[in-house]
Amino acid sequence: MLRSEAEGYIAEKYGVSPEYPWISSPDNAVFRHCDNKKWFALIMKAASDKLGMDDNGTTDIINVKCDRLIIGSLLGTEGFFPAYHMNKNNWISAALDGSVPDDTIRWLIDMSFDATSSKKHTPQKTSETRTERIIRMEHYYDELCRTAEDNAEQIKNNTVYASMLRELIQYYEGGQWLSDYEADERGELPSELKRGVLSEDGVYNLLSEIMTE
């Protein structure tokens, strides 16, 4: 995807126009939410050599906010770099030179928009037991694994699968996965419980497969 196409996608889907806040860098565009004014994307020109590329010119890039686990799976993939002039733990830079698939750029923009939007308070699932939680996450994991095996791109383009993926990432990163894994190691879970989601590298490998397609 090229810069003009990324800007067009943002305008068409979110109705947001670019802002150019830096006089010294007139090509650097910020895209922000209308309500909370938070940035969800920054499109700019970056010195290619500062991105680690063997080039003395400049490259159009987009900075987006992203889950840490996804950042880890993307870095090292063609067209992705540690966030340029942003928090590298929560943001990532992607080249807008055609090296990153269009669907991946669109998916990352959507994720960044969601991550920076005003969150409505939703009651936590206080009645869900550990076993019920593992069963639910196992279902998400199985569905995403099956879909990734057939067509990983479908996960990025389907809102249901994308929602499953976000919940699975939150489960894995938020400490619940580790708690459930340790409970299993202590023998506290029912022996008949299906527990593929608790394998040490299962979720990470799934994410890597999805993001490298």
PDB file of C-alpha atoms in Angstrom:
ATOM      1  CA  MET A   1       0.000   0.000   0.000  1.00  0.00           C
ATOM      2  CA  LEU A   2       1.179   3.509  -0.832  1.00  0.00           C
ATOM      3  CA  ARG A   3       0.746   6.708   1.181  1.00  0.00           C
ATOM      4  CA  SER A   4      -2.144   8.030  -0.908  1.00  0.00           C
ATOM      5  CA  GLU A   5      -3.984   4.720  -0.554  1.00  0.00           C
ATOM      6  CA  ALA A   6      -3.558   4.667   3.240  1.00  0.00           C
ATOM      7  CA  GLU A   7      -4.819   8.234   3.518  1.00  0.00           C
ATOM      8  CA  GLY A   8      -7.741   7.366   1.262  1.00  0.00           C
ATOM      9  CA  TYR A   9      -8.655   4.352   3.392  1.00  0.00           C
ATOM     10  CA  ILE A  10      -8.649   6.469   6.581  1.00  0.00           C
ATOM     11  CA  ALA A  11     -10.774   9.159   4.933  1.00  0.00           C
ATOM     12  CA  GLU A  12     -13.283   6.688   3.526  1.00  0.00           C
ATOM     13  CA  LYS A  13     -13.694   4.504   6.610  1.00  0.00           C
ATOM     14  CA  TYR A  14     -13.293   7.005   9.443  1.00  0.00           C
ATOM     15  CA  GLY A  15     -14.004  10.359   7.812  1.00  0.00           C
ATOM     16  CA  VAL A  16     -10.758  11.799   9.193  1.00  0.00           C
ATOM     17  CA  SER A  17      -8.598  14.284   7.307  1.00  0.00           C
ATOM     18  CA  PRO A  18      -4.856  14.672   7.910  1.00  0.00           C
ATOM     19  CA  GLU A  19      -3.481  17.466  10.074  1.00  0.00           C
ATOM     20  CA  TYR A  20      -0.034  18.947   9.415  1.00  0.00           C
ATOM     21  CA  PRO A  21       1.120  20.366  12.778  1.00  0.00           C
ATOM     22  CA  TRP A  22       4.845  20.797  12.030  1.00  0.00           C
ATOM     23  CA  ILE A  23       5.946  23.729   9.883  1.00  0.00           C
ATOM     24  CA  SER A  24       9.454  22.284   9.601  1.00  0.00           C
ATOM     25  CA  SER A  25       8.062  18.922   8.410  1.00  0.00           C
ATOM     26  CA  PRO A  26       5.165  19.795   6.098  1.00  0.00           C
ATOM     27  CA  ASP A  27       4.790  16.213   4.811  1.00  0.00           C
ATOM     28  CA  ASN A  28       4.184  14.718   8.254  1.00  0.00           C
ATOM     29  CA  ALA A  29       0.459  14.095   8.745  1.00  0.00           C
ATOM     30  CA  VAL A  30      -1.400  13.243  11.957  1.00  0.00           C
ATOM     31  CA  PHE A  31      -4.750  11.457  12.043  1.00  0.00           C
ATOM     32  CA  ARG A  32      -6.725  11.790  15.258  1.00  0.00           C
ATOM     33  CA  HIS A  33     -10.089  10.902  16.756  1.00  0.00           C
ATOM     34  CA  CYS A  34     -12.716  13.622  16.553  1.00  0.00           C
ATOM     35  CA  ASP A  35     -13.860  13.118  20.169  1.00  0.00           C
ATOM     36  CA  ASN A  36     -10.800  12.494  22.334  1.00  0.00           C
ATOM     37  CA  LYS A  37      -8.258  14.018  19.887  1.00  0.00           C
ATOM     38  CA  LYS A  38      -5.894  11.060  20.316  1.00  0.00           C
ATOM     39  CA  TRP A  39      -3.656  10.117  17.424  1.00  0.00           C
ATOM     40  CA  PHE A  40      -4.338   6.758  15.814  1.00  0.00           C
ATOM     41  CA  ALA A  41      -1.967   7.137  12.864  1.00  0.00           C
ATOM     42  CA  LEU A  42       0.983   9.245  11.784  1.00  0.00           C
ATOM     43  CA  ILE A  43       2.115   9.224   8.163  1.00  0.00           C
ATOM     44  CA  MET A  44       5.493  10.760   7.486  1.00  0.00           C
ATOM     45  CA  LYS A  45       8.683  10.661   5.490  1.00  0.00           C
ATOM     46  CA  ALA A  46      11.599   9.069   7.317  1.00  0.00           C
ATOM     47  CA  ALA A  47      15.265   8.845   6.409  1.00  0.00           C
ATOM     48  CA  SER A  48      15.688   5.370   4.991  1.00  0.00           C
ATOM     49  CA  ASP A  49      19.055   4.796   6.666  1.00  0.00           C
ATOM     50  CA  LYS A  50      17.543   5.590  10.086  1.00  0.00           C
ATOM     51  CA  LEU A  51      15.062   2.783   9.503  1.00  0.00           C
ATOM     52  CA  GLY A  52      17.942   0.415   8.853  1.00  0.00           C
ATOM     53  CA  MET A  53      17.487   0.342   5.091  1.00  0.00           C
ATOM     54  CA  ASP A  54      20.384   0.390   2.637  1.00  0.00           C
ATOM     55  CA  ASP A  55      19.229   3.624   1.062  1.00  0.00           C
ATOM     56  CA  ASN A  56      20.190   7.275   1.417  1.00  0.00           C
ATOM     57  CA  GLY A  57      16.764   8.585   0.432  1.00  0.00           C
ATOM     58  CA  THR A  58      13.459   8.825   2.304  1.00  0.00           C
ATOM     59  CA  THR A  59      10.606   6.380   2.765  1.00  0.00           C
ATOM     60  CA  ASP A  60       6.928   7.011   3.474  1.00  0.00           C
ATOM     61  CA  ILE A  61       5.909   5.204   6.657  1.00  0.00           C
ATOM     62  CA  ILE A  62       2.848   4.927   8.866  1.00  0.00           C
ATOM     63  CA  ASN A  63       3.029   4.695  12.653  1.00  0.00           C
ATOM     64  CA  VAL A  64       0.191   2.777  14.313  1.00  0.00           C
ATOM     65  CA  LYS A  65      -0.543   1.660  17.855  1.00  0.00           C
ATOM     66  CA  CYS A  66      -0.348  -2.085  18.179  1.00  0.00           C
ATOM     67  CA  ASP A  67      -0.436  -4.961  20.677  1.00  0.00           C
ATOM     68  CA  ARG A  68       3.051  -5.820  21.949  1.00  0.00           C
ATOM     69  CA  LEU A  69       2.736  -9.438  20.908  1.00  0.00           C
ATOM     70  CA  ILE A  70       1.901  -8.423  17.359  1.00  0.00           C
ATOM     71  CA  ILE A  71       4.807  -5.960  17.334  1.00  0.00           C
ATOM     72  CA  GLY A  72       7.125  -8.829  18.271  1.00  0.00           C
ATOM     73  CA  SER A  73       5.788 -10.998  15.464  1.00  0.00           C
ATOM     74  CA  LEU A  74       6.038  -8.225  12.852  1.00  0.00           C
ATOM     75  CA  LEU A  75       9.526  -6.886  13.545  1.00  0.00           C
ATOM     76  CA  GLY A  76      11.947  -8.617  11.251  1.00  0.00           C
ATOM     77  CA  THR A  77       9.273  -8.949   8.576  1.00  0.00           C
ATOM     78  CA  GLU A  78       9.811  -6.985   5.368  1.00  0.00           C
ATOM     79  CA  GLY A  79       8.464  -3.465   5.593  1.00  0.00           C
ATOM     80  CA  PHE A  80       8.244  -3.208   9.398  1.00  0.00           C
ATOM     81  CA  PHE A  81      10.481  -1.216  11.739  1.00  0.00           C
ATOM     82  CA  PRO A  82      10.620  -0.160  15.403  1.00  0.00           C
ATOM     83  CA  ALA A  83       8.348   2.846  15.826  1.00  0.00           C
ATOM     84  CA  TYR A  84       9.999   5.954  14.386  1.00  0.00           C
ATOM     85  CA  HIS A  85       9.904   8.795  16.975  1.00  0.00           C
ATOM     86  CA  MET A  86       7.178   6.961  18.939  1.00  0.00           C
ATOM     87  CA  ASN A  87       6.966   4.612  21.932  1.00  0.00           C
ATOM     88  CA  LYS A  88       8.481   1.409  20.563  1.00  0.00           C
ATOM     89  CA  ASN A  89       6.650  -0.750  23.109  1.00  0.00           C
ATOM     90  CA  ASN A  90       3.202   0.221  21.839  1.00  0.00           C
ATOM     91  CA  TRP A  91       3.697   1.534  18.303  1.00  0.00           C
ATOM     92  CA  ILE A  92       5.229   0.175  15.116  1.00  0.00           C
ATOM     93  CA  SER A  93       6.246   1.700  11.775  1.00  0.00           C
ATOM     94  CA  ALA A  94       5.257   0.162   8.449  1.00  0.00           C
ATOM     95  CA  ALA A  95       6.600   1.207   5.060  1.00  0.00           C
ATOM     96  CA  LEU A  96       4.125   2.663   2.589  1.00  0.00           C
ATOM     97  CA  ASP A  97       6.072   1.580  -0.472  1.00  0.00           C
ATOM     98  CA  GLY A  98       4.133  -1.513  -1.481  1.00  0.00           C
ATOM     99  CA  SER A  99       6.259  -3.938   0.536  1.00  0.00           C
ATOM    100  CA  VAL A 100       3.508  -4.559   3.136  1.00  0.00           C
ATOM    101  CA  PRO A 101       0.244  -6.154   1.898  1.00  0.00           C
ATOM    102  CA  ASP A 102      -2.690  -3.750   1.681  1.00  0.00           C
ATOM    103  CA  ASP A 103      -4.863  -5.919   3.930  1.00  0.00           C
ATOM    104  CA  THR A 104      -2.220  -5.863   6.655  1.00  0.00           C
ATOM    105  CA  ILE A 105      -1.979  -2.061   6.592  1.00  0.00           C
ATOM    106  CA  ARG A 106      -5.773  -1.732   6.749  1.00  0.00           C
ATOM    107  CA  TRP A 107      -5.943  -4.231   9.615  1.00  0.00           C
ATOM    108  CA  LEU A 108      -3.279  -2.354  11.586  1.00  0.00           C
ATOM    109  CA  ILE A 109      -5.001   0.998  11.033  1.00  0.00           C
ATOM    110  CA  ASP A 110      -8.255  -0.493  12.324  1.00  0.00           C
ATOM    111  CA  MET A 111      -6.489  -1.952  15.350  1.00  0.00           C
ATOM    112  CA  SER A 112      -4.812   1.368  16.121  1.00  0.00           C
ATOM    113  CA  PHE A 113      -8.101   3.245  15.770  1.00  0.00           C
ATOM    114  CA  ASP A 114      -9.750   0.833  18.196  1.00  0.00           C
ATOM    115  CA  ALA A 115      -6.828   0.940  20.655  1.00  0.00           C
ATOM    116  CA  THR A 116      -6.932   4.725  20.892  1.00  0.00           C
ATOM    117  CA  SER A 117     -10.706   5.231  20.873  1.00  0.00           C
ATOM    118  CA  SER A 118     -12.740   6.328  23.870  1.00  0.00           C
ATOM    119  CA  LYS A 119     -13.567   3.151  25.741  1.00  0.00           C
ATOM    120  CA  LYS A 120     -17.031   2.618  27.152  1.00  0.00           C
ATOM    121  CA  HIS A 121     -17.088   0.903  30.513  1.00  0.00           C
ATOM    122  CA  THR A 122     -18.225  -2.698  30.274  1.00  0.00           C
ATOM    123  CA  PRO A 123     -18.779  -4.899  33.311  1.00  0.00           C
ATOM    124  CA  GLN A 124     -16.206  -7.637  33.754  1.00  0.00           C
ATOM    125  CA  LYS A 125     -17.242 -11.260  33.556  1.00  0.00           C
ATOM    126  CA  THR A 126     -17.051 -11.826  37.275  1.00  0.00           C
ATOM    127  CA  SER A 127     -19.043 -15.071  37.176  1.00  0.00           C
ATOM    128  CA  GLU A 128     -16.734 -16.832  34.715  1.00  0.00           C
ATOM    129  CA  THR A 129     -14.720 -19.617  36.348  1.00  0.00           C
ATOM    130  CA  ARG A 130     -11.165 -20.518  35.363  1.00  0.00           C
ATOM    131  CA  THR A 131     -12.385 -23.621  33.548  1.00  0.00           C
ATOM    132  CA  GLU A 132     -15.067 -21.650  31.666  1.00  0.00           C
ATOM    133  CA  ARG A 133     -12.470 -19.066  30.661  1.00  0.00           C
ATOM    134  CA  ILE A 134     -10.104 -21.710  29.313  1.00  0.00           C
ATOM    135  CA  ILE A 135     -12.941 -23.364  27.377  1.00  0.00           C
ATOM    136  CA  ARG A 136     -13.859 -20.018  25.811  1.00  0.00           C
ATOM    137  CA  MET A 137     -10.258 -19.198  24.898  1.00  0.00           C
ATOM    138  CA  GLU A 138      -9.742 -22.716  23.583  1.00  0.00           C
ATOM    139  CA  HIS A 139     -12.703 -22.171  21.268  1.00  0.00           C
ATOM    140  CA  TYR A 140     -11.204 -18.913  19.990  1.00  0.00           C
ATOM    141  CA  TYR A 141      -7.803 -20.543  19.566  1.00  0.00           C
ATOM    142  CA  ASP A 142      -9.222 -23.527  17.640  1.00  0.00           C
ATOM    143  CA  GLU A 143     -11.324 -21.308  15.359  1.00  0.00           C
ATOM    144  CA  LEU A 144      -8.413 -19.025  14.553  1.00  0.00           C
ATOM    145  CA  CYS A 145      -6.024 -21.938  13.973  1.00  0.00           C
ATOM    146  CA  ARG A 146      -8.453 -23.560  11.533  1.00  0.00           C
ATOM    147  CA  THR A 147      -9.041 -20.297   9.720  1.00  0.00           C
ATOM    148  CA  ALA A 148      -5.326 -19.464   9.568  1.00  0.00           C
ATOM    149  CA  GLU A 149      -4.613 -22.852   8.053  1.00  0.00           C
ATOM    150  CA  ASP A 150      -7.079 -22.207   5.227  1.00  0.00           C
ATOM    151  CA  ASN A 151      -6.769 -18.450   4.746  1.00  0.00           C
ATOM    152  CA  ALA A 152      -5.083 -16.227   7.338  1.00  0.00           C
ATOM    153  CA  GLU A 153      -6.166 -13.061   5.515  1.00  0.00           C
ATOM    154  CA  GLN A 154      -9.780 -13.863   6.400  1.00  0.00           C
ATOM    155  CA  ILE A 155      -8.991 -13.217  10.083  1.00  0.00           C
ATOM    156  CA  LYS A 156      -7.951  -9.639   9.338  1.00  0.00           C
ATOM    157  CA  ASN A 157     -11.016  -8.929   7.207  1.00  0.00           C
ATOM    158  CA  ASN A 158     -13.697 -10.603   9.346  1.00  0.00           C
ATOM    159  CA  THR A 159     -14.900  -8.609  12.369  1.00  0.00           C
ATOM    160  CA  VAL A 160     -15.826 -11.743  14.348  1.00  0.00           C
ATOM    161  CA  TYR A 161     -12.408 -13.334  13.906  1.00  0.00           C
ATOM    162  CA  ALA A 162     -10.680 -10.001  14.581  1.00  0.00           C
ATOM    163  CA  SER A 163     -12.604  -9.711  17.864  1.00  0.00           C
ATOM    164  CA  MET A 164     -11.599 -13.266  18.839  1.00  0.00           C
ATOM    165  CA  LEU A 165      -7.980 -12.412  18.072  1.00  0.00           C
ATOM    166  CA  ARG A 166      -8.053  -9.279  20.236  1.00  0.00           C
ATOM    167  CA  GLU A 167      -9.514 -11.200  23.191  1.00  0.00           C
ATOM    168  CA  LEU A 168      -6.958 -13.959  22.784  1.00  0.00           C
ATOM    169  CA  ILE A 169      -4.122 -11.422  22.746  1.00  0.00           C
ATOM    170  CA  GLN A 170      -5.491  -9.728  25.886  1.00  0.00           C
ATOM    171  CA  TYR A 171      -5.782 -13.112  27.580  1.00  0.00           C
ATOM    172  CA  TYR A 172      -2.200 -13.988  26.676  1.00  0.00           C
ATOM    173  CA  GLU A 173      -0.647 -10.627  27.569  1.00  0.00           C
ATOM    174  CA  GLY A 174      -2.791  -9.668  30.554  1.00  0.00           C
ATOM    175  CA  GLY A 175      -1.602 -12.353  32.969  1.00  0.00           C
ATOM    176  CA  GLN A 176      -4.603 -14.684  32.822  1.00  0.00           C
ATOM    177  CA  TRP A 177      -2.869 -17.100  30.464  1.00  0.00           C
ATOM    178  CA  LEU A 178       0.118 -17.409  32.794  1.00  0.00           C
ATOM    179  CA  SER A 179      -2.159 -17.924  35.786  1.00  0.00           C
ATOM    180  CA  ASP A 180      -4.061 -20.680  33.976  1.00  0.00           C
ATOM    181  CA  TYR A 181      -0.831 -22.262  32.717  1.00  0.00           C
ATOM    182  CA  GLU A 182       0.597 -22.397  36.240  1.00  0.00           C
ATOM    183  CA  ALA A 183      -2.663 -23.856  37.575  1.00  0.00           C
ATOM    184  CA  ASP A 184      -2.407 -26.596  34.954  1.00  0.00           C
ATOM    185  CA  GLU A 185       1.199 -27.285  35.954  1.00  0.00           C
ATOM    186  CA  ARG A 186       0.010 -27.720  39.552  1.00  0.00           C
ATOM    187  CA  GLY A 187      -2.602 -30.236  38.419  1.00  0.00           C
ATOM    188  CA  GLU A 188      -5.571 -28.042  39.382  1.00  0.00           C
ATOM    189  CA  LEU A 189      -7.466 -28.357  36.088  1.00  0.00           C
ATOM    190  CA  PRO A 190      -9.826 -31.189  35.093  1.00  0.00           C
ATOM    191  CA  SER A 191      -7.930 -33.923  33.291  1.00  0.00           C
ATOM    192  CA  GLU A 192     -10.483 -34.066  30.453  1.00  0.00           C
ATOM    193  CA  LEU A 193     -10.184 -30.333  29.730  1.00  0.00           C
ATOM    194  CA  LYS A 194      -8.911 -29.508  26.263  1.00  0.00           C
ATOM    195  CA  ARG A 195      -5.946 -27.185  26.769  1.00  0.00           C
ATOM    196  CA  GLY A 196      -4.203 -26.478  23.454  1.00  0.00           C
ATOM    197  CA  VAL A 197      -4.366 -22.759  24.166  1.00  0.00           C
ATOM    198  CA  LEU A 198      -2.157 -23.319  27.224  1.00  0.00           C
ATOM    199  CA  SER A 199       0.761 -24.711  25.234  1.00  0.00           C
ATOM    200  CA  GLU A 200       3.820 -22.524  25.751  1.00  0.00           C
ATOM    201  CA  ASP A 201       4.211 -21.280  22.168  1.00  0.00           C
ATOM    202  CA  GLY A 202       0.711 -21.870  20.798  1.00  0.00           C
ATOM    203  CA  VAL A 203      -0.687 -18.323  20.782  1.00  0.00           C
ATOM    204  CA  TYR A 204       2.620 -16.742  19.776  1.00  0.00           C
ATOM    205  CA  ASN A 205       3.047 -19.124  16.829  1.00  0.00           C
ATOM    206  CA  LEU A 206      -0.545 -18.524  15.742  1.00  0.00           C
ATOM    207  CA  LEU A 207       0.006 -14.749  15.714  1.00  0.00           C
ATOM    208  CA  SER A 208       3.219 -15.107  13.773  1.00  0.00           C
ATOM    209  CA  GLU A 209       1.451 -17.245  11.171  1.00  0.00           C
ATOM    210  CA  ILE A 210      -1.373 -14.722  10.804  1.00  0.00           C
ATOM    211  CA  MET A 211       0.863 -11.671  10.536  1.00  0.00           C
ATOM    212  CA  THR A 212       3.385 -13.088   8.084  1.00  0.00           C
ATOM    213  CA  GLU A 213       0.739 -14.109   5.551  1.00  0.00           C
TER     214      GLU A 213
END
